[in-house]
Amino acid sequence: MREKITHKAAEMFLTLGFKSVTMDDIAHELGISKKTIYVHFKNKIKLVEAVTFEVFESISEGIDGICNTSLNPIEELYDIKMFVMQHLKGEKTSPQYQLKKYYPKIYDVLKFKQFEKMQDCVKKSLQKGIDTGLFRSNIDVEFISRMYFNGMTGIKDERLFPHEMFTINYLMESYLEYHLRAIVTENGIQILNKFITSNQS
């Protein structure tokens, strides 16, 4: 039952937002009493926490799969972007922004976990790009990987990038291109241009 609750809660939180979904709403959708939810989760904060980290683990596993099978680091980043977008329902309700606003302690832990995960993944990707001649050999892998995380986190701040002006998909695609154009070689730019042309949203 715990798994059913977290699965349904994740679906509702990502679609409708962490704030607007109540324990009553989740119970109603599952056809159970609210008391049943409280058997497994002491309060909504505990449920939000469980959902947040289960979604994170699920996305992390998917990213690992992409990293292990990608043809090149340029395609890898775009595939990861598509996977994350699908998993987070396109972030129509800005779940990260809501998490930061209403559940700041959970958000802080999540952000650190995301940093650790992305740092490891992006460093390997950058090194792969250098080794295959797609990225410049003189880039500082440690610095660029941190800048990438900082940028990807920054574009999700609705105060800086209001969703009525920019869709999350546009922001992620534009930032990816911005990031890659700064580090690719001549060989890399040809692959990037082809990829952008054939995969435009």
Coordinates of N, CA and C in Angstrom, one line a residue:
M1 N 0.8 -1.2 0.0 CA 0.0 0.0 0.0 C 0.9 1.3 0.0
R2 N 2.0 1.2 0.7 CA 2.9 2.4 0.8 C 3.3 2.8 -0.6
E3 N 3.7 1.7 -1.4 CA 4.1 2.0 -2.8 C 3.0 2.6 -3.6
K4 N 1.8 2.1 -3.5 CA 0.7 2.7 -4.2 C 0.4 4.2 -3.8
I5 N 0.6 4.5 -2.6 CA 0.4 5.8 -2.1 C 1.4 6.8 -2.7
T6 N 2.7 6.3 -2.6 CA 3.8 7.2 -3.1 C 3.7 7.4 -4.6
H7 N 3.3 6.3 -5.3 CA 3.2 6.4 -6.8 C 2.1 7.4 -7.2
K8 N 0.9 7.3 -6.5 CA -0.2 8.2 -6.8 C 0.1 9.6 -6.4
A9 N 0.7 9.7 -5.2 CA 1.1 11.1 -4.8 C 2.1 11.7 -5.7
A10 N 3.0 11.0 -6.2 CA 4.0 11.5 -7.1 C 3.3 12.0 -8.4
E11 N 2.4 11.2 -8.9 CA 1.7 11.6 -10.1 C 0.9 12.9 -9.9
M12 N 0.3 13.0 -8.8 CA -0.5 14.2 -8.5 C 0.3 15.4 -8.2
F13 N 1.4 15.2 -7.4 CA 2.2 16.4 -7.1 C 2.9 17.0 -8.3
L14 N 3.3 16.1 -9.2 CA 4.0 16.6 -10.4 C 3.1 17.2 -11.4
T15 N 1.8 16.8 -11.4 CA 0.8 17.3 -12.3 C 0.1 18.5 -11.8
L16 N -0.2 18.5 -10.5 CA -1.0 19.6 -9.9 C -0.2 20.5 -8.9
G17 N 1.0 20.1 -8.5 CA 1.8 20.9 -7.6 C 1.7 20.3 -6.2
F18 N 2.8 20.5 -5.4 CA 2.9 20.0 -4.0 C 2.0 20.7 -3.1
K19 N 1.7 22.0 -3.3 CA 0.9 22.8 -2.4 C -0.6 22.5 -2.5
S20 N -1.0 22.4 -3.8 CA -2.5 22.2 -4.0 C -3.1 20.8 -3.7
V21 N -2.2 19.8 -3.8 CA -2.7 18.4 -3.5 C -2.8 18.2 -2.0
T22 N -3.9 17.8 -1.5 CA -4.1 17.5 -0.1 C -4.1 16.0 0.1
M23 N -4.0 15.6 1.4 CA -4.0 14.2 1.8 C -5.4 13.6 1.4
D24 N -6.4 14.4 1.5 CA -7.8 14.0 1.2 C -7.9 13.7 -0.3
D25 N -7.2 14.6 -1.1 CA -7.2 14.4 -2.6 C -6.6 13.0 -3.0
I26 N -5.5 12.7 -2.3 CA -4.8 11.5 -2.6 C -5.6 10.3 -2.2
A27 N -6.2 10.4 -1.0 CA -7.0 9.3 -0.5 C -8.2 9.1 -1.4
H28 N -8.8 10.1 -1.9 CA -10.0 10.0 -2.8 C -9.6 9.3 -4.1
E29 N -8.4 9.8 -4.7 CA -8.0 9.2 -5.9 C -7.7 7.7 -5.8
L30 N -7.2 7.3 -4.6 CA -6.9 5.9 -4.4 C -8.1 5.1 -3.9
G31 N -9.2 5.8 -3.5 CA -10.3 5.1 -3.0 C -10.1 4.5 -1.6
I32 N -9.3 5.2 -0.8 CA -9.0 4.7 0.6 C -9.3 5.8 1.6
S33 N -9.2 5.5 2.8 CA -9.4 6.6 3.8 C -8.1 7.3 4.1
K34 N -8.3 8.5 4.5 CA -7.1 9.3 4.9 C -6.3 8.7 6.0
K35 N -7.0 8.0 6.9 CA -6.3 7.3 8.0 C -5.3 6.2 7.5
T36 N -5.6 5.6 6.3 CA -4.7 4.6 5.7 C -3.4 5.2 5.3
I37 N -3.5 6.4 4.8 CA -2.3 7.1 4.4 C -1.4 7.4 5.6
Y38 N -2.1 7.9 6.7 CA -1.4 8.2 8.0 C -0.8 7.0 8.7
V39 N -1.2 5.8 8.3 CA -0.5 4.6 8.8 C 0.9 4.5 8.3
H40 N 1.1 5.0 7.0 CA 2.4 4.8 6.4 C 3.2 6.1 6.4
F41 N 2.5 7.3 6.5 CA 3.2 8.6 6.6 C 2.6 9.4 7.7
K42 N 3.4 9.9 8.6 CA 3.0 10.6 9.8 C 2.2 11.9 9.4
N43 N 2.7 12.6 8.3 CA 2.1 13.8 7.9 C 2.4 14.0 6.4
K44 N 1.9 15.1 5.8 CA 2.2 15.4 4.4 C 3.7 15.7 4.1
I45 N 4.4 16.3 5.1 CA 5.8 16.5 4.9 C 6.5 15.2 4.7
K46 N 6.2 14.2 5.5 CA 6.9 12.9 5.3 C 6.5 12.3 3.9
L47 N 5.3 12.5 3.5 CA 4.9 11.9 2.2 C 5.6 12.7 1.1
V48 N 5.7 14.0 1.2 CA 6.4 14.8 0.2 C 7.9 14.4 0.1
E49 N 8.5 14.2 1.3 CA 9.9 13.7 1.4 C 10.1 12.4 0.7
A50 N 9.2 11.4 1.0 CA 9.3 10.1 0.4 C 9.2 10.1 -1.2
V51 N 8.2 10.9 -1.6 CA 7.9 11.0 -3.1 C 9.1 11.7 -3.7
T52 N 9.6 12.8 -3.2 CA 10.7 13.5 -3.7 C 11.9 12.6 -4.0
F53 N 12.3 11.8 -3.0 CA 13.5 11.0 -3.1 C 13.3 9.8 -3.9
E54 N 12.1 9.3 -4.0 CA 11.8 8.1 -4.9 C 11.8 8.6 -6.3
V55 N 11.3 9.7 -6.6 CA 11.4 10.3 -8.0 C 12.8 10.5 -8.4
F56 N 13.6 11.1 -7.4 CA 15.0 11.3 -7.7 C 15.8 10.1 -8.0
E57 N 15.5 9.0 -7.2 CA 16.2 7.7 -7.5 C 15.8 7.1 -8.8
S58 N 14.5 7.2 -9.2 CA 14.0 6.7 -10.4 C 14.7 7.4 -11.6
I59 N 14.8 8.8 -11.5 CA 15.4 9.6 -12.6 C 16.9 9.2 -12.7
S60 N 17.5 9.1 -11.5 CA 19.0 8.8 -11.5 C 19.3 7.5 -12.2
E61 N 18.4 6.5 -12.0 CA 18.6 5.2 -12.6 C 18.5 5.3 -14.1
G62 N 17.5 6.1 -14.6 CA 17.3 6.3 -16.0 C 18.5 7.0 -16.6
I63 N 19.0 8.0 -15.9 CA 20.1 8.8 -16.4 C 21.4 7.9 -16.5
D64 N 21.6 7.0 -15.6 CA 22.7 6.0 -15.6 C 22.6 5.2 -16.9
G65 N 21.3 4.7 -17.2 CA 21.1 3.9 -18.4 C 21.5 4.6 -19.7
I66 N 21.1 5.9 -19.7 CA 21.4 6.7 -20.9 C 22.9 6.9 -21.0
C67 N 23.6 7.2 -19.9 CA 25.0 7.5 -19.9 C 25.8 6.2 -20.4
N68 N 25.3 5.0 -20.0 CA 26.0 3.8 -20.4 C 25.7 3.4 -21.8
T69 N 24.7 3.9 -22.5 CA 24.4 3.5 -23.8 C 24.5 4.6 -24.9
S70 N 24.8 5.8 -24.5 CA 24.8 6.9 -25.5 C 25.9 6.8 -26.5
L71 N 25.7 7.3 -27.7 CA 26.7 7.2 -28.8 C 27.8 8.3 -28.6
N72 N 27.4 9.4 -28.1 CA 28.4 10.5 -27.9 C 27.8 11.4 -26.8
P73 N 28.7 12.2 -26.2 CA 28.3 13.1 -25.0 C 27.3 14.2 -25.4
I74 N 27.3 14.6 -26.7 CA 26.3 15.6 -27.1 C 24.9 15.0 -27.1
E75 N 24.8 13.9 -27.8 CA 23.5 13.2 -27.8 C 23.0 12.8 -26.4
E76 N 24.0 12.4 -25.6 CA 23.7 12.0 -24.2 C 23.0 13.1 -23.4
L77 N 23.5 14.3 -23.5 CA 22.9 15.4 -22.8 C 21.4 15.7 -23.3
Y78 N 21.2 15.6 -24.6 CA 19.9 15.8 -25.1 C 18.9 14.7 -24.7
D79 N 19.5 13.5 -24.7 CA 18.6 12.3 -24.3 C 18.2 12.4 -22.8
I80 N 19.2 12.9 -22.0 CA 18.9 13.1 -20.6 C 17.8 14.1 -20.4
K81 N 18.0 15.2 -21.2 CA 17.0 16.3 -21.1 C 15.6 15.8 -21.4
M82 N 15.4 15.0 -22.5 CA 14.2 14.5 -22.9 C 13.6 13.5 -21.8
F83 N 14.5 12.7 -21.3 CA 14.0 11.7 -20.2 C 13.5 12.5 -19.0
V84 N 14.2 13.5 -18.5 CA 13.9 14.2 -17.3 C 12.5 15.0 -17.6
M85 N 12.4 15.6 -18.8 CA 11.2 16.3 -19.1 C 10.0 15.4 -19.1
Q86 N 10.1 14.2 -19.6 CA 9.0 13.2 -19.6 C 8.6 12.8 -18.2
H87 N 9.7 12.6 -17.4 CA 9.5 12.1 -16.1 C 8.8 13.1 -15.2
L88 N 9.1 14.4 -15.4 CA 8.6 15.4 -14.6 C 7.4 16.1 -15.2
K89 N 6.7 15.4 -16.1 CA 5.5 15.9 -16.8 C 5.7 17.3 -17.4
G90 N 6.9 17.5 -17.8 CA 7.1 18.8 -18.5 C 7.2 20.0 -17.5
E91 N 7.2 19.6 -16.2 CA 7.3 20.6 -15.1 C 6.2 21.7 -15.2
K92 N 5.0 21.4 -15.6 CA 4.0 22.4 -15.8 C 3.7 23.1 -14.5
T93 N 3.8 22.4 -13.4 CA 3.5 23.1 -12.1 C 4.8 23.5 -11.4
S94 N 5.9 23.5 -12.0 CA 7.2 23.9 -11.4 C 7.4 23.2 -10.1
P95 N 7.5 21.9 -10.1 CA 7.6 21.2 -8.8 C 8.8 21.6 -8.0
Q96 N 9.9 21.8 -8.6 CA 11.1 22.2 -7.9 C 10.9 23.6 -7.2
Y97 N 10.3 24.5 -7.9 CA 10.1 25.8 -7.4 C 9.1 25.8 -6.2
Q98 N 8.1 24.9 -6.3 CA 7.1 24.8 -5.2 C 7.8 24.1 -4.0
L99 N 8.6 23.1 -4.3 CA 9.3 22.4 -3.2 C 10.2 23.4 -2.5
K100 N 10.9 24.2 -3.2 CA 11.8 25.2 -2.6 C 11.0 26.2 -1.7
K101 N 9.8 26.6 -2.2 CA 9.0 27.6 -1.5 C 8.3 27.0 -0.2
Y102 N 7.7 25.8 -0.4 CA 6.9 25.3 0.7 C 7.6 24.2 1.6
Y103 N 8.6 23.6 1.0 CA 9.3 22.5 1.7 C 10.8 22.7 1.6
P104 N 11.3 23.9 2.1 CA 12.8 24.2 1.9 C 13.8 23.2 2.4
K105 N 13.5 22.5 3.5 CA 14.5 21.6 4.0 C 14.6 20.4 3.1
I106 N 13.5 19.9 2.6 CA 13.5 18.8 1.6 C 14.2 19.2 0.3
Y107 N 13.9 20.4 -0.1 CA 14.5 21.0 -1.3 C 16.1 21.1 -1.2
D108 N 16.5 21.5 0.0 CA 18.0 21.6 0.2 C 18.7 20.3 0.1
V109 N 18.1 19.2 0.7 CA 18.7 17.9 0.6 C 18.6 17.4 -0.8
L110 N 17.5 17.6 -1.5 CA 17.4 17.2 -2.9 C 18.4 17.9 -3.8
K111 N 18.6 19.2 -3.6 CA 19.6 19.9 -4.4 C 21.0 19.4 -4.2
F112 N 21.3 19.0 -3.0 CA 22.7 18.4 -2.8 C 22.8 17.1 -3.5
K113 N 21.7 16.3 -3.4 CA 21.8 14.9 -4.0 C 21.9 15.1 -5.5
Q114 N 21.1 16.1 -6.1 CA 21.2 16.4 -7.5 C 22.6 16.8 -7.9
F115 N 23.2 17.6 -7.1 CA 24.5 18.1 -7.4 C 25.5 17.0 -7.5
E116 N 25.5 16.1 -6.5 CA 26.4 14.9 -6.4 C 26.2 14.1 -7.7
K117 N 24.9 13.8 -8.0 CA 24.6 12.9 -9.2 C 25.0 13.6 -10.5
M118 N 24.6 14.8 -10.7 CA 24.9 15.5 -11.9 C 26.4 15.8 -12.1
Q119 N 27.1 16.1 -11.0 CA 28.5 16.3 -11.0 C 29.3 15.1 -11.5
D120 N 28.9 14.0 -11.0 CA 29.6 12.7 -11.4 C 29.3 12.4 -12.8
C121 N 28.0 12.5 -13.2 CA 27.6 12.2 -14.6 C 28.2 13.2 -15.6
V122 N 28.2 14.5 -15.3 CA 28.7 15.5 -16.3 C 30.2 15.4 -16.4
K123 N 30.9 15.2 -15.3 CA 32.3 15.0 -15.4 C 32.8 13.9 -16.3
K124 N 32.1 12.8 -16.2 CA 32.4 11.6 -17.1 C 32.0 12.0 -18.5
S125 N 30.9 12.7 -18.7 CA 30.5 13.1 -20.1 C 31.5 14.0 -20.7
L126 N 31.9 15.0 -19.9 CA 32.9 16.0 -20.4 C 34.2 15.3 -20.8
Q127 N 34.7 14.3 -19.9 CA 35.9 13.6 -20.2 C 35.8 12.8 -21.5
K128 N 34.6 12.2 -21.7 CA 34.3 11.4 -22.9 C 34.4 12.3 -24.1
G129 N 33.9 13.5 -24.0 CA 33.9 14.4 -25.1 C 35.3 14.8 -25.4
I130 N 36.1 15.0 -24.4 CA 37.6 15.4 -24.7 C 38.3 14.2 -25.3
D131 N 38.1 13.0 -24.8 CA 38.8 11.8 -25.3 C 38.4 11.5 -26.8
T132 N 37.2 11.9 -27.2 CA 36.7 11.6 -28.5 C 36.9 12.8 -29.5
G133 N 37.5 13.8 -29.0 CA 37.7 15.0 -29.8 C 36.5 15.9 -30.1
L134 N 35.4 15.7 -29.4 CA 34.2 16.5 -29.6 C 34.3 17.8 -28.7
F135 N 34.9 17.7 -27.6 CA 35.1 18.9 -26.7 C 36.6 19.3 -26.6
R136 N 36.8 20.6 -26.4 CA 38.1 21.1 -26.4 C 38.9 20.4 -25.3
S137 N 40.2 20.1 -25.6 CA 41.0 19.4 -24.6 C 41.5 20.3 -23.4
N138 N 41.4 21.6 -23.6 CA 41.8 22.5 -22.5 C 40.8 23.0 -21.6
I139 N 39.5 22.4 -21.7 CA 38.5 22.8 -20.7 C 38.8 22.3 -19.3
D140 N 38.3 23.1 -18.3 CA 38.5 22.6 -16.9 C 37.2 21.9 -16.5
V141 N 37.4 20.5 -16.5 CA 36.2 19.6 -16.3 C 35.5 19.9 -14.9
E142 N 36.3 20.2 -13.9 CA 35.7 20.4 -12.6 C 34.9 21.7 -12.6
F143 N 35.4 22.7 -13.2 CA 34.8 24.0 -13.3 C 33.5 24.0 -14.2
I144 N 33.6 23.4 -15.4 CA 32.5 23.4 -16.4 C 31.4 22.5 -15.8
S145 N 31.7 21.4 -15.1 CA 30.6 20.5 -14.6 C 29.8 21.3 -13.5
R146 N 30.5 22.1 -12.7 CA 29.8 22.9 -11.7 C 29.0 24.0 -12.3
M147 N 29.6 24.7 -13.4 CA 28.8 25.7 -14.1 C 27.6 25.2 -14.7
Y148 N 27.7 24.0 -15.2 CA 26.5 23.3 -15.9 C 25.4 23.1 -14.9
F149 N 25.8 22.6 -13.7 CA 24.8 22.4 -12.7 C 24.1 23.7 -12.2
N150 N 25.0 24.7 -12.0 CA 24.5 26.0 -11.6 C 23.5 26.6 -12.6
G151 N 23.9 26.5 -13.9 CA 23.0 27.0 -14.9 C 21.7 26.2 -15.0
M152 N 21.7 24.9 -15.0 CA 20.5 24.1 -15.0 C 19.6 24.3 -13.8
T153 N 20.2 24.6 -12.7 CA 19.4 25.0 -11.5 C 18.8 26.4 -11.7
G154 N 19.6 27.3 -12.1 CA 19.2 28.7 -12.3 C 18.1 28.9 -13.2
I155 N 18.0 28.2 -14.3 CA 16.9 28.4 -15.3 C 15.6 27.9 -14.8
K156 N 15.6 27.2 -13.7 CA 14.3 26.7 -13.1 C 13.8 27.7 -12.1
D157 N 14.5 28.8 -11.9 CA 14.0 29.8 -10.9 C 13.0 30.7 -11.6
E158 N 11.7 30.6 -11.3 CA 10.6 31.3 -11.9 C 10.7 32.8 -11.8
R159 N 11.4 33.3 -10.8 CA 11.6 34.7 -10.6 C 12.5 35.3 -11.7
L160 N 13.5 34.5 -12.1 CA 14.4 34.9 -13.2 C 13.8 34.6 -14.6
F161 N 13.2 33.5 -14.7 CA 12.6 33.0 -16.0 C 11.2 32.6 -15.8
P162 N 10.3 33.7 -15.8 CA 8.9 33.4 -15.6 C 8.3 32.5 -16.7
H163 N 7.5 31.5 -16.3 CA 6.9 30.5 -17.3 C 6.0 31.1 -18.3
E164 N 5.5 32.3 -18.0 CA 4.7 33.0 -19.1 C 5.5 33.6 -20.2
M165 N 6.8 33.7 -19.9 CA 7.8 34.2 -21.0 C 8.6 33.0 -21.6
F166 N 8.9 32.0 -20.8 CA 9.7 30.9 -21.3 C 9.2 29.6 -20.8
T167 N 9.0 28.6 -21.7 CA 8.6 27.3 -21.3 C 9.9 26.6 -20.8
I168 N 9.7 25.6 -19.9 CA 10.8 24.9 -19.4 C 11.6 24.1 -20.5
N169 N 10.9 23.7 -21.5 CA 11.5 23.0 -22.6 C 12.4 23.9 -23.3
Y170 N 11.9 25.1 -23.6 CA 12.7 26.1 -24.3 C 14.0 26.5 -23.5
L171 N 13.8 26.7 -22.2 CA 14.9 27.0 -21.3 C 16.0 25.9 -21.3
M172 N 15.6 24.7 -21.2 CA 16.5 23.6 -21.2 C 17.3 23.4 -22.5
E173 N 16.5 23.5 -23.6 CA 17.2 23.4 -24.9 C 18.1 24.5 -25.2
S174 N 17.7 25.7 -24.8 CA 18.6 26.9 -25.1 C 19.8 26.8 -24.2
Y175 N 19.7 26.4 -23.0 CA 20.8 26.3 -22.1 C 21.8 25.2 -22.5
L176 N 21.2 24.1 -23.0 CA 22.1 23.0 -23.5 C 22.9 23.5 -24.7
E177 N 22.3 24.2 -25.6 CA 23.0 24.7 -26.8 C 24.1 25.7 -26.3
Y178 N 23.7 26.6 -25.4 CA 24.6 27.6 -24.9 C 25.8 26.9 -24.3
H179 N 25.6 25.9 -23.5 CA 26.7 25.1 -22.8 C 27.6 24.4 -23.8
L180 N 27.0 23.7 -24.7 CA 27.8 22.9 -25.6 C 28.6 23.8 -26.6
R181 N 28.0 24.9 -27.1 CA 28.7 25.7 -28.0 C 30.0 26.3 -27.4
A182 N 30.0 26.4 -26.1 CA 31.2 27.0 -25.4 C 32.3 26.0 -25.3
I183 N 32.1 24.7 -25.5 CA 33.1 23.7 -25.2 C 33.4 22.8 -26.4
V184 N 32.6 22.8 -27.5 CA 32.8 21.9 -28.6 C 34.0 22.3 -29.5
T185 N 34.6 21.3 -30.1 CA 35.6 21.5 -31.2 C 34.9 21.7 -32.5
E186 N 35.7 21.9 -33.6 CA 35.1 22.0 -34.9 C 34.3 20.7 -35.3
N187 N 34.9 19.6 -34.9 CA 34.2 18.3 -35.1 C 32.9 18.2 -34.3
G188 N 33.0 18.7 -33.1 CA 31.8 18.7 -32.2 C 30.7 19.6 -32.7
I189 N 31.1 20.8 -33.2 CA 30.0 21.7 -33.7 C 29.2 21.2 -34.8
Q190 N 29.9 20.4 -35.7 CA 29.2 19.8 -36.8 C 28.1 18.8 -36.3
I191 N 28.5 18.0 -35.3 CA 27.5 17.0 -34.8 C 26.4 17.8 -34.0
L192 N 26.8 18.8 -33.3 CA 25.8 19.6 -32.5 C 24.8 20.2 -33.5
N193 N 25.3 20.9 -34.6 CA 24.4 21.5 -35.5 C 23.4 20.5 -36.2
K194 N 23.9 19.4 -36.5 CA 23.1 18.3 -37.1 C 22.0 17.9 -36.2
F195 N 22.5 17.7 -34.9 CA 21.6 17.2 -33.9 C 20.4 18.2 -33.6
I196 N 20.8 19.5 -33.5 CA 19.8 20.5 -33.3 C 18.8 20.6 -34.4
T197 N 19.3 20.5 -35.6 CA 18.4 20.6 -36.8 C 17.4 19.4 -36.9
S198 N 17.9 18.2 -36.5 CA 17.1 17.1 -36.6 C 16.2 16.8 -35.4
N199 N 16.4 17.6 -34.3 CA 15.7 17.3 -33.1 C 15.0 18.6 -32.6
Q200 N 14.8 19.5 -33.4 CA 14.1 20.8 -32.9 C 12.7 20.5 -32.4
S201 N 12.4 21.1 -31.3 CA 11.1 20.8 -30.7 C 10.0 21.5 -31.5

